[in-house]
PDB file of C-alpha atoms in Angstrom:
ATOM      1  CA  UNK A   1    -148.694 175.959  39.684  1.00 78.00           C
ATOM      2  CA  UNK A   2    -148.713 175.844  43.517  1.00 86.00           C
ATOM      3  CA  UNK A   3    -150.707 178.675  44.965  1.00 91.00           C
ATOM      4  CA  UNK A   4    -152.539 179.666  48.182  1.00 95.00           C
ATOM      5  CA  UNK A   5    -155.459 182.116  48.074  1.00 96.00           C
ATOM      6  CA  UNK A   6    -156.887 183.967  50.970  1.00 97.00           C
ATOM      7  CA  UNK A   7    -159.735 186.017  49.547  1.00 96.00           C
ATOM      8  CA  UNK A   8    -160.348 188.289  52.525  1.00 95.00           C
ATOM      9  CA  UNK A   9    -157.867 190.944  53.494  1.00 95.00           C
ATOM     10  CA  UNK A  10    -159.894 191.895  56.548  1.00 97.00           C
ATOM     11  CA  UNK A  11    -162.494 190.014  58.663  1.00 97.00           C
ATOM     12  CA  UNK A  12    -164.192 191.911  61.404  1.00 97.00           C
ATOM     13  CA  UNK A  13    -166.430 190.075  63.840  1.00 97.00           C
ATOM     14  CA  UNK A  14    -167.869 190.773  67.350  1.00 97.00           C
ATOM     15  CA  UNK A  15    -166.622 188.920  70.403  1.00 96.00           C
ATOM     16  CA  UNK A  16    -168.465 185.590  70.745  1.00 96.00           C
ATOM     17  CA  UNK A  17    -169.285 185.356  67.071  1.00 97.00           C
ATOM     18  CA  UNK A  18    -168.158 182.427  64.953  1.00 97.00           C
ATOM     19  CA  UNK A  19    -165.071 182.935  62.777  1.00 97.00           C
ATOM     20  CA  UNK A  20    -164.143 181.356  59.486  1.00 97.00           C
ATOM     21  CA  UNK A  21    -160.954 182.445  57.686  1.00 97.00           C
ATOM     22  CA  UNK A  22    -160.957 181.139  54.132  1.00 97.00           C
ATOM     23  CA  UNK A  23    -158.046 179.454  52.440  1.00 97.00           C
ATOM     24  CA  UNK A  24    -157.971 177.737  49.020  1.00 97.00           C
ATOM     25  CA  UNK A  25    -155.002 176.087  47.405  1.00 95.00           C
ATOM     26  CA  UNK A  26    -153.780 174.811  44.066  1.00 93.00           C
ATOM     27  CA  UNK A  27    -151.439 171.899  44.248  1.00 87.00           C
ATOM     28  CA  UNK A  28    -150.724 168.707  42.402  1.00 79.00           C
ATOM     29  CA  UNK A  29    -150.232 165.809  44.777  1.00 77.00           C
ATOM     30  CA  UNK A  30    -150.863 165.475  48.526  1.00 78.00           C
ATOM     31  CA  UNK A  31    -150.603 168.891  50.154  1.00 83.00           C
ATOM     32  CA  UNK A  32    -149.310 169.723  53.625  1.00 89.00           C
ATOM     33  CA  UNK A  33    -151.133 172.771  54.852  1.00 92.00           C
ATOM     34  CA  UNK A  34    -150.509 175.087  57.801  1.00 94.00           C
ATOM     35  CA  UNK A  35    -151.966 178.103  59.466  1.00 96.00           C
ATOM     36  CA  UNK A  36    -149.561 180.699  60.857  1.00 96.00           C
ATOM     37  CA  UNK A  37    -150.528 183.572  63.116  1.00 96.00           C
ATOM     38  CA  UNK A  38    -148.830 186.930  63.776  1.00 94.00           C
ATOM     39  CA  UNK A  39    -150.056 188.853  66.791  1.00 94.00           C
ATOM     40  CA  UNK A  40    -149.333 192.571  67.035  1.00 91.00           C
ATOM     41  CA  UNK A  41    -145.588 193.207  67.449  1.00 87.00           C
ATOM     42  CA  UNK A  42    -144.780 189.478  67.642  1.00 90.00           C
ATOM     43  CA  UNK A  43    -143.141 187.129  65.183  1.00 92.00           C
ATOM     44  CA  UNK A  44    -144.946 184.720  62.901  1.00 94.00           C
ATOM     45  CA  UNK A  45    -145.791 181.424  64.724  1.00 93.00           C
ATOM     46  CA  UNK A  46    -147.308 178.189  63.727  1.00 92.00           C
ATOM     47  CA  UNK A  47    -150.956 177.858  64.816  1.00 94.00           C
ATOM     48  CA  UNK A  48    -151.777 174.433  63.428  1.00 91.00           C
ATOM     49  CA  UNK A  49    -151.054 172.011  60.655  1.00 88.00           C
ATOM     50  CA  UNK A  50    -153.594 169.738  58.938  1.00 83.00           C
ATOM     51  CA  UNK A  51    -151.706 166.453  59.597  1.00 78.00           C
ATOM     52  CA  UNK A  52    -151.916 166.963  63.334  1.00 77.00           C
ATOM     53  CA  UNK A  53    -155.681 167.263  63.259  1.00 73.00           C
ATOM     54  CA  UNK A  54    -155.518 169.170  66.581  1.00 79.00           C
ATOM     55  CA  UNK A  55    -157.263 172.136  67.988  1.00 79.00           C
ATOM     56  CA  UNK A  56    -155.127 175.090  69.165  1.00 84.00           C
ATOM     57  CA  UNK A  57    -156.637 177.987  71.061  1.00 90.00           C
ATOM     58  CA  UNK A  58    -160.086 176.742  69.968  1.00 91.00           C
ATOM     59  CA  UNK A  59    -159.190 176.931  66.322  1.00 94.00           C
ATOM     60  CA  UNK A  60    -159.628 174.009  63.945  1.00 93.00           C
ATOM     61  CA  UNK A  61    -159.078 173.552  60.241  1.00 93.00           C
ATOM     62  CA  UNK A  62    -160.109 170.649  58.034  1.00 87.00           C
ATOM     63  CA  UNK A  63    -158.596 169.842  54.762  1.00 89.00           C
ATOM     64  CA  UNK A  64    -161.168 169.429  52.049  1.00 90.00           C
ATOM     65  CA  UNK A  65    -159.476 167.962  49.022  1.00 88.00           C
ATOM     66  CA  UNK A  66    -162.646 168.077  46.872  1.00 90.00           C
ATOM     67  CA  UNK A  67    -162.955 171.803  47.312  1.00 92.00           C
ATOM     68  CA  UNK A  68    -159.144 172.359  47.726  1.00 93.00           C
ATOM     69  CA  UNK A  69    -159.810 174.302  50.890  1.00 94.00           C
ATOM     70  CA  UNK A  70    -158.337 174.549  54.372  1.00 95.00           C
ATOM     71  CA  UNK A  71    -160.526 177.038  56.170  1.00 96.00           C
ATOM     72  CA  UNK A  72    -159.772 178.046  59.743  1.00 96.00           C
ATOM     73  CA  UNK A  73    -162.666 178.068  62.130  1.00 95.00           C
ATOM     74  CA  UNK A  74    -163.428 178.987  65.678  1.00 96.00           C
ATOM     75  CA  UNK A  75    -166.932 178.861  67.166  1.00 96.00           C
ATOM     76  CA  UNK A  76    -166.591 181.802  69.541  1.00 96.00           C
ATOM     77  CA  UNK A  77    -164.154 184.569  68.741  1.00 96.00           C
ATOM     78  CA  UNK A  78    -162.148 186.286  71.569  1.00 97.00           C
ATOM     79  CA  UNK A  79    -160.578 189.721  71.486  1.00 96.00           C
ATOM     80  CA  UNK A  80    -157.161 188.191  71.899  1.00 96.00           C
ATOM     81  CA  UNK A  81    -157.657 186.331  68.610  1.00 97.00           C
ATOM     82  CA  UNK A  82    -157.184 189.649  66.728  1.00 97.00           C
ATOM     83  CA  UNK A  83    -154.125 189.078  64.537  1.00 97.00           C
ATOM     84  CA  UNK A  84    -152.896 188.437  61.051  1.00 96.00           C
ATOM     85  CA  UNK A  85    -153.476 184.913  59.820  1.00 97.00           C
ATOM     86  CA  UNK A  86    -151.575 183.289  56.992  1.00 97.00           C
ATOM     87  CA  UNK A  87    -152.388 180.010  55.262  1.00 97.00           C
ATOM     88  CA  UNK A  88    -149.383 178.161  53.893  1.00 95.00           C
ATOM     89  CA  UNK A  89    -148.608 175.223  51.791  1.00 93.00           C
ATOM     90  CA  UNK A  90    -145.484 173.039  51.962  1.00 90.00           C
ATOM     91  CA  UNK A  91    -143.997 172.703  48.525  1.00 78.00           C
ATOM     92  CA  UNK A  92    -143.437 169.551  46.569  1.00 70.00           C
ATOM     93  CA  UNK A  93    -139.977 168.118  46.767  1.00 72.00           C
ATOM     94  CA  UNK A  94    -137.460 168.016  49.539  1.00 66.00           C
ATOM     95  CA  UNK A  95    -136.827 171.698  49.989  1.00 79.00           C
ATOM     96  CA  UNK A  96    -139.527 172.308  52.668  1.00 84.00           C
ATOM     97  CA  UNK A  97    -140.216 175.804  51.321  1.00 89.00           C
ATOM     98  CA  UNK A  98    -143.528 177.237  52.311  1.00 93.00           C
ATOM     99  CA  UNK A  99    -145.926 178.966  49.949  1.00 93.00           C
ATOM    100  CA  UNK A 100    -148.003 181.593  51.723  1.00 95.00           C
ATOM    101  CA  UNK A 101    -151.264 183.333  51.070  1.00 95.00           C
ATOM    102  CA  UNK A 102    -151.560 187.078  51.381  1.00 95.00           C
ATOM    103  CA  UNK A 103    -153.005 186.913  54.800  1.00 96.00           C
ATOM    104  CA  UNK A 104    -156.264 187.906  56.535  1.00 97.00           C
ATOM    105  CA  UNK A 105    -156.458 190.408  59.257  1.00 96.00           C
ATOM    106  CA  UNK A 106    -158.852 189.253  61.908  1.00 98.00           C
ATOM    107  CA  UNK A 107    -160.350 192.090  64.080  1.00 98.00           C
ATOM    108  CA  UNK A 108    -162.500 190.970  66.982  1.00 97.00           C
ATOM    109  CA  UNK A 109    -164.605 193.850  68.298  1.00 96.00           C
ATOM    110  CA  UNK A 110    -165.741 193.893  71.986  1.00 94.00           C
TER     111      UNK A 110
ATOM    112  CA  UNK B   1    -133.531 179.198  73.639  1.00 63.00           C
ATOM    113  CA  UNK B   2    -133.739 182.767  72.389  1.00 77.00           C
ATOM    114  CA  UNK B   3    -135.417 181.824  69.142  1.00 92.00           C
ATOM    115  CA  UNK B   4    -134.418 182.919  65.678  1.00 96.00           C
ATOM    116  CA  UNK B   5    -132.551 186.220  65.765  1.00 96.00           C
ATOM    117  CA  UNK B   6    -132.397 188.767  62.958  1.00 97.00           C
ATOM    118  CA  UNK B   7    -130.383 191.939  62.816  1.00 96.00           C
ATOM    119  CA  UNK B   8    -130.746 194.700  62.198  1.00 97.00           C
ATOM    120  CA  UNK B   9    -134.467 194.976  62.738  1.00 96.00           C
ATOM    121  CA  UNK B  10    -134.618 198.109  60.612  1.00 97.00           C
ATOM    122  CA  UNK B  11    -132.185 199.084  57.862  1.00 97.00           C
ATOM    123  CA  UNK B  12    -132.181 202.187  55.703  1.00 98.00           C
ATOM    124  CA  UNK B  13    -130.080 202.319  52.602  1.00 97.00           C
ATOM    125  CA  UNK B  14    -129.764 204.733  49.686  1.00 97.00           C
ATOM    126  CA  UNK B  15    -130.080 203.498  46.122  1.00 97.00           C
ATOM    127  CA  UNK B  16    -126.895 201.831  44.970  1.00 97.00           C
ATOM    128  CA  UNK B  17    -125.687 200.865  48.456  1.00 98.00           C
ATOM    129  CA  UNK B  18    -125.367 197.345  49.783  1.00 98.00           C
ATOM    130  CA  UNK B  19    -127.625 195.795  52.353  1.00 98.00           C
ATOM    131  CA  UNK B  20    -126.528 192.864  54.618  1.00 98.00           C
ATOM    132  CA  UNK B  21    -129.151 191.077  56.604  1.00 98.00           C
ATOM    133  CA  UNK B  22    -128.185 188.572  59.313  1.00 98.00           C
ATOM    134  CA  UNK B  23    -130.025 185.575  60.712  1.00 98.00           C
ATOM    135  CA  UNK B  24    -128.911 183.435  63.684  1.00 97.00           C
ATOM    136  CA  UNK B  25    -131.044 180.225  63.733  1.00 96.00           C
ATOM    137  CA  UNK B  26    -132.285 178.584  66.830  1.00 94.00           C
ATOM    138  CA  UNK B  27    -129.777 176.385  68.707  1.00 91.00           C
ATOM    139  CA  UNK B  28    -129.574 172.968  67.096  1.00 89.00           C
ATOM    140  CA  UNK B  29    -131.164 174.148  63.841  1.00 91.00           C
ATOM    141  CA  UNK B  30    -129.056 173.631  60.709  1.00 90.00           C
ATOM    142  CA  UNK B  31    -131.592 174.678  58.106  1.00 93.00           C
ATOM    143  CA  UNK B  32    -132.300 178.315  57.222  1.00 96.00           C
ATOM    144  CA  UNK B  33    -134.930 179.822  54.964  1.00 96.00           C
ATOM    145  CA  UNK B  34    -135.260 183.373  53.771  1.00 98.00           C
ATOM    146  CA  UNK B  35    -138.579 185.007  52.790  1.00 97.00           C
ATOM    147  CA  UNK B  36    -139.454 188.457  51.535  1.00 97.00           C
ATOM    148  CA  UNK B  37    -142.693 190.292  52.161  1.00 94.00           C
ATOM    149  CA  UNK B  38    -143.519 193.204  49.887  1.00 91.00           C
ATOM    150  CA  UNK B  39    -146.223 195.593  50.977  1.00 84.00           C
ATOM    151  CA  UNK B  40    -149.694 194.171  50.782  1.00 81.00           C
ATOM    152  CA  UNK B  41    -148.386 190.769  49.782  1.00 86.00           C
ATOM    153  CA  UNK B  42    -147.714 187.449  51.567  1.00 89.00           C
ATOM    154  CA  UNK B  43    -144.332 186.029  52.393  1.00 94.00           C
ATOM    155  CA  UNK B  44    -142.465 184.805  49.266  1.00 96.00           C
ATOM    156  CA  UNK B  45    -139.799 182.145  49.545  1.00 95.00           C
ATOM    157  CA  UNK B  46    -136.327 183.202  48.450  1.00 97.00           C
ATOM    158  CA  UNK B  47    -133.739 180.661  49.460  1.00 96.00           C
ATOM    159  CA  UNK B  48    -133.112 177.614  51.602  1.00 95.00           C
ATOM    160  CA  UNK B  49    -129.684 176.793  52.986  1.00 95.00           C
ATOM    161  CA  UNK B  50    -127.997 174.299  55.137  1.00 93.00           C
ATOM    162  CA  UNK B  51    -124.585 174.782  56.607  1.00 90.00           C
ATOM    163  CA  UNK B  52    -122.192 175.741  53.796  1.00 89.00           C
ATOM    164  CA  UNK B  53    -124.718 174.687  51.134  1.00 93.00           C
ATOM    165  CA  UNK B  54    -127.487 176.324  49.153  1.00 94.00           C
ATOM    166  CA  UNK B  55    -130.268 173.756  48.745  1.00 92.00           C
ATOM    167  CA  UNK B  56    -132.914 175.715  46.874  1.00 93.00           C
ATOM    168  CA  UNK B  57    -132.536 179.255  45.521  1.00 94.00           C
ATOM    169  CA  UNK B  58    -135.495 179.179  43.168  1.00 92.00           C
ATOM    170  CA  UNK B  59    -136.949 182.285  44.681  1.00 93.00           C
ATOM    171  CA  UNK B  60    -133.862 184.481  44.586  1.00 95.00           C
ATOM    172  CA  UNK B  61    -133.773 187.268  41.980  1.00 94.00           C
ATOM    173  CA  UNK B  62    -131.073 186.435  39.462  1.00 90.00           C
ATOM    174  CA  UNK B  63    -129.002 189.567  39.997  1.00 94.00           C
ATOM    175  CA  UNK B  64    -127.773 191.482  43.013  1.00 97.00           C
ATOM    176  CA  UNK B  65    -129.044 189.001  45.656  1.00 97.00           C
ATOM    177  CA  UNK B  66    -126.948 186.327  47.308  1.00 97.00           C
ATOM    178  CA  UNK B  67    -127.100 184.250  50.456  1.00 97.00           C
ATOM    179  CA  UNK B  68    -124.764 182.212  52.538  1.00 96.00           C
ATOM    180  CA  UNK B  69    -124.778 180.073  55.700  1.00 96.00           C
ATOM    181  CA  UNK B  70    -121.163 179.542  56.718  1.00 93.00           C
ATOM    182  CA  UNK B  71    -119.960 176.812  59.053  1.00 90.00           C
ATOM    183  CA  UNK B  72    -119.523 179.376  61.818  1.00 90.00           C
ATOM    184  CA  UNK B  73    -121.757 182.413  62.280  1.00 92.00           C
ATOM    185  CA  UNK B  74    -125.045 183.591  61.057  1.00 95.00           C
ATOM    186  CA  UNK B  75    -126.706 183.238  57.670  1.00 97.00           C
ATOM    187  CA  UNK B  76    -126.297 186.411  55.608  1.00 98.00           C
ATOM    188  CA  UNK B  77    -128.646 187.729  52.858  1.00 98.00           C
ATOM    189  CA  UNK B  78    -126.776 190.276  50.777  1.00 98.00           C
ATOM    190  CA  UNK B  79    -128.350 192.703  48.406  1.00 98.00           C
ATOM    191  CA  UNK B  80    -126.011 194.698  46.232  1.00 97.00           C
ATOM    192  CA  UNK B  81    -126.848 197.961  44.584  1.00 97.00           C
ATOM    193  CA  UNK B  82    -130.247 198.272  46.201  1.00 97.00           C
ATOM    194  CA  UNK B  83    -133.176 199.791  44.400  1.00 97.00           C
ATOM    195  CA  UNK B  84    -136.446 201.165  45.797  1.00 95.00           C
ATOM    196  CA  UNK B  85    -138.226 197.983  44.847  1.00 94.00           C
ATOM    197  CA  UNK B  86    -136.074 196.104  47.337  1.00 96.00           C
ATOM    198  CA  UNK B  87    -137.938 197.846  50.178  1.00 96.00           C
ATOM    199  CA  UNK B  88    -139.645 195.035  52.027  1.00 96.00           C
ATOM    200  CA  UNK B  89    -139.685 193.008  55.225  1.00 96.00           C
ATOM    201  CA  UNK B  90    -137.204 190.098  55.067  1.00 97.00           C
ATOM    202  CA  UNK B  91    -137.938 187.119  57.307  1.00 97.00           C
ATOM    203  CA  UNK B  92    -135.650 184.294  58.203  1.00 97.00           C
ATOM    204  CA  UNK B  93    -136.851 180.929  59.545  1.00 97.00           C
ATOM    205  CA  UNK B  94    -134.930 177.886  60.790  1.00 95.00           C
ATOM    206  CA  UNK B  95    -135.763 174.270  61.291  1.00 92.00           C
ATOM    207  CA  UNK B  96    -133.979 171.329  62.920  1.00 88.00           C
ATOM    208  CA  UNK B  97    -132.148 168.602  60.882  1.00 82.00           C
ATOM    209  CA  UNK B  98    -135.233 166.445  61.000  1.00 80.00           C
ATOM    210  CA  UNK B  99    -137.926 168.767  59.720  1.00 74.00           C
ATOM    211  CA  UNK B 100    -140.960 169.420  61.774  1.00 73.00           C
ATOM    212  CA  UNK B 101    -141.771 173.104  61.422  1.00 87.00           C
ATOM    213  CA  UNK B 102    -140.126 176.407  60.569  1.00 92.00           C
ATOM    214  CA  UNK B 103    -139.548 178.946  63.358  1.00 94.00           C
ATOM    215  CA  UNK B 104    -139.574 182.498  62.258  1.00 96.00           C
ATOM    216  CA  UNK B 105    -137.440 185.486  63.305  1.00 96.00           C
ATOM    217  CA  UNK B 106    -138.843 188.981  63.856  1.00 95.00           C
ATOM    218  CA  UNK B 107    -137.797 190.156  60.411  1.00 96.00           C
ATOM    219  CA  UNK B 108    -135.638 192.985  59.058  1.00 97.00           C
ATOM    220  CA  UNK B 109    -137.458 195.905  57.542  1.00 96.00           C
ATOM    221  CA  UNK B 110    -135.374 197.357  54.679  1.00 97.00           C
ATOM    222  CA  UNK B 111    -136.119 200.799  53.394  1.00 97.00           C
ATOM    223  CA  UNK B 112    -134.404 202.069  50.342  1.00 97.00           C
ATOM    224  CA  UNK B 113    -134.416 205.861  49.872  1.00 95.00           C
TER     225      UNK B 113
END
């Protein structure tokens, strides 16, 4: 079964500290993985996708097929990074549906 | 481009009533997806539509739920005879004909009394 697991409901760090938001997946085949972010009172938006291998707002995520993980990292957290983060997997087949994890609330303390 | 629009943003219904949720995709987008988020859970896929066609409804409950995306006008998610368990946030997303990403609307929060 296809599944995305985000083990932490809440991650609280101080400004300037490193951040790692965990995401593990279960999938048969080559996955396509995404991180979405939802800032307070805003809509869900794409942060990054693994196939782009890009860094957005200082965040990176590397697909580790051996560990079936796609953790989101940032070396120095900023207060404006406080938001809800969702890891998502694009489903097998042509339907493009996304399978989401339950989300992690990142709180960056001043 | 105003982005994906959903209305109403908040909807209150009593048990047994009907709920109609509307989604207007971004300009040029012909694909629409509906997701439901129950409290303390992630978004769960419900249905994927293209204009006048349901492509994948594998996440739709078998009864009381239906969706359409007519040639003209918004996509509609319809819930008949609502129950308390239908209380959730319902999100719509759209994508262009050649898929690159899904753009999400602000959601409709349905409360069933």
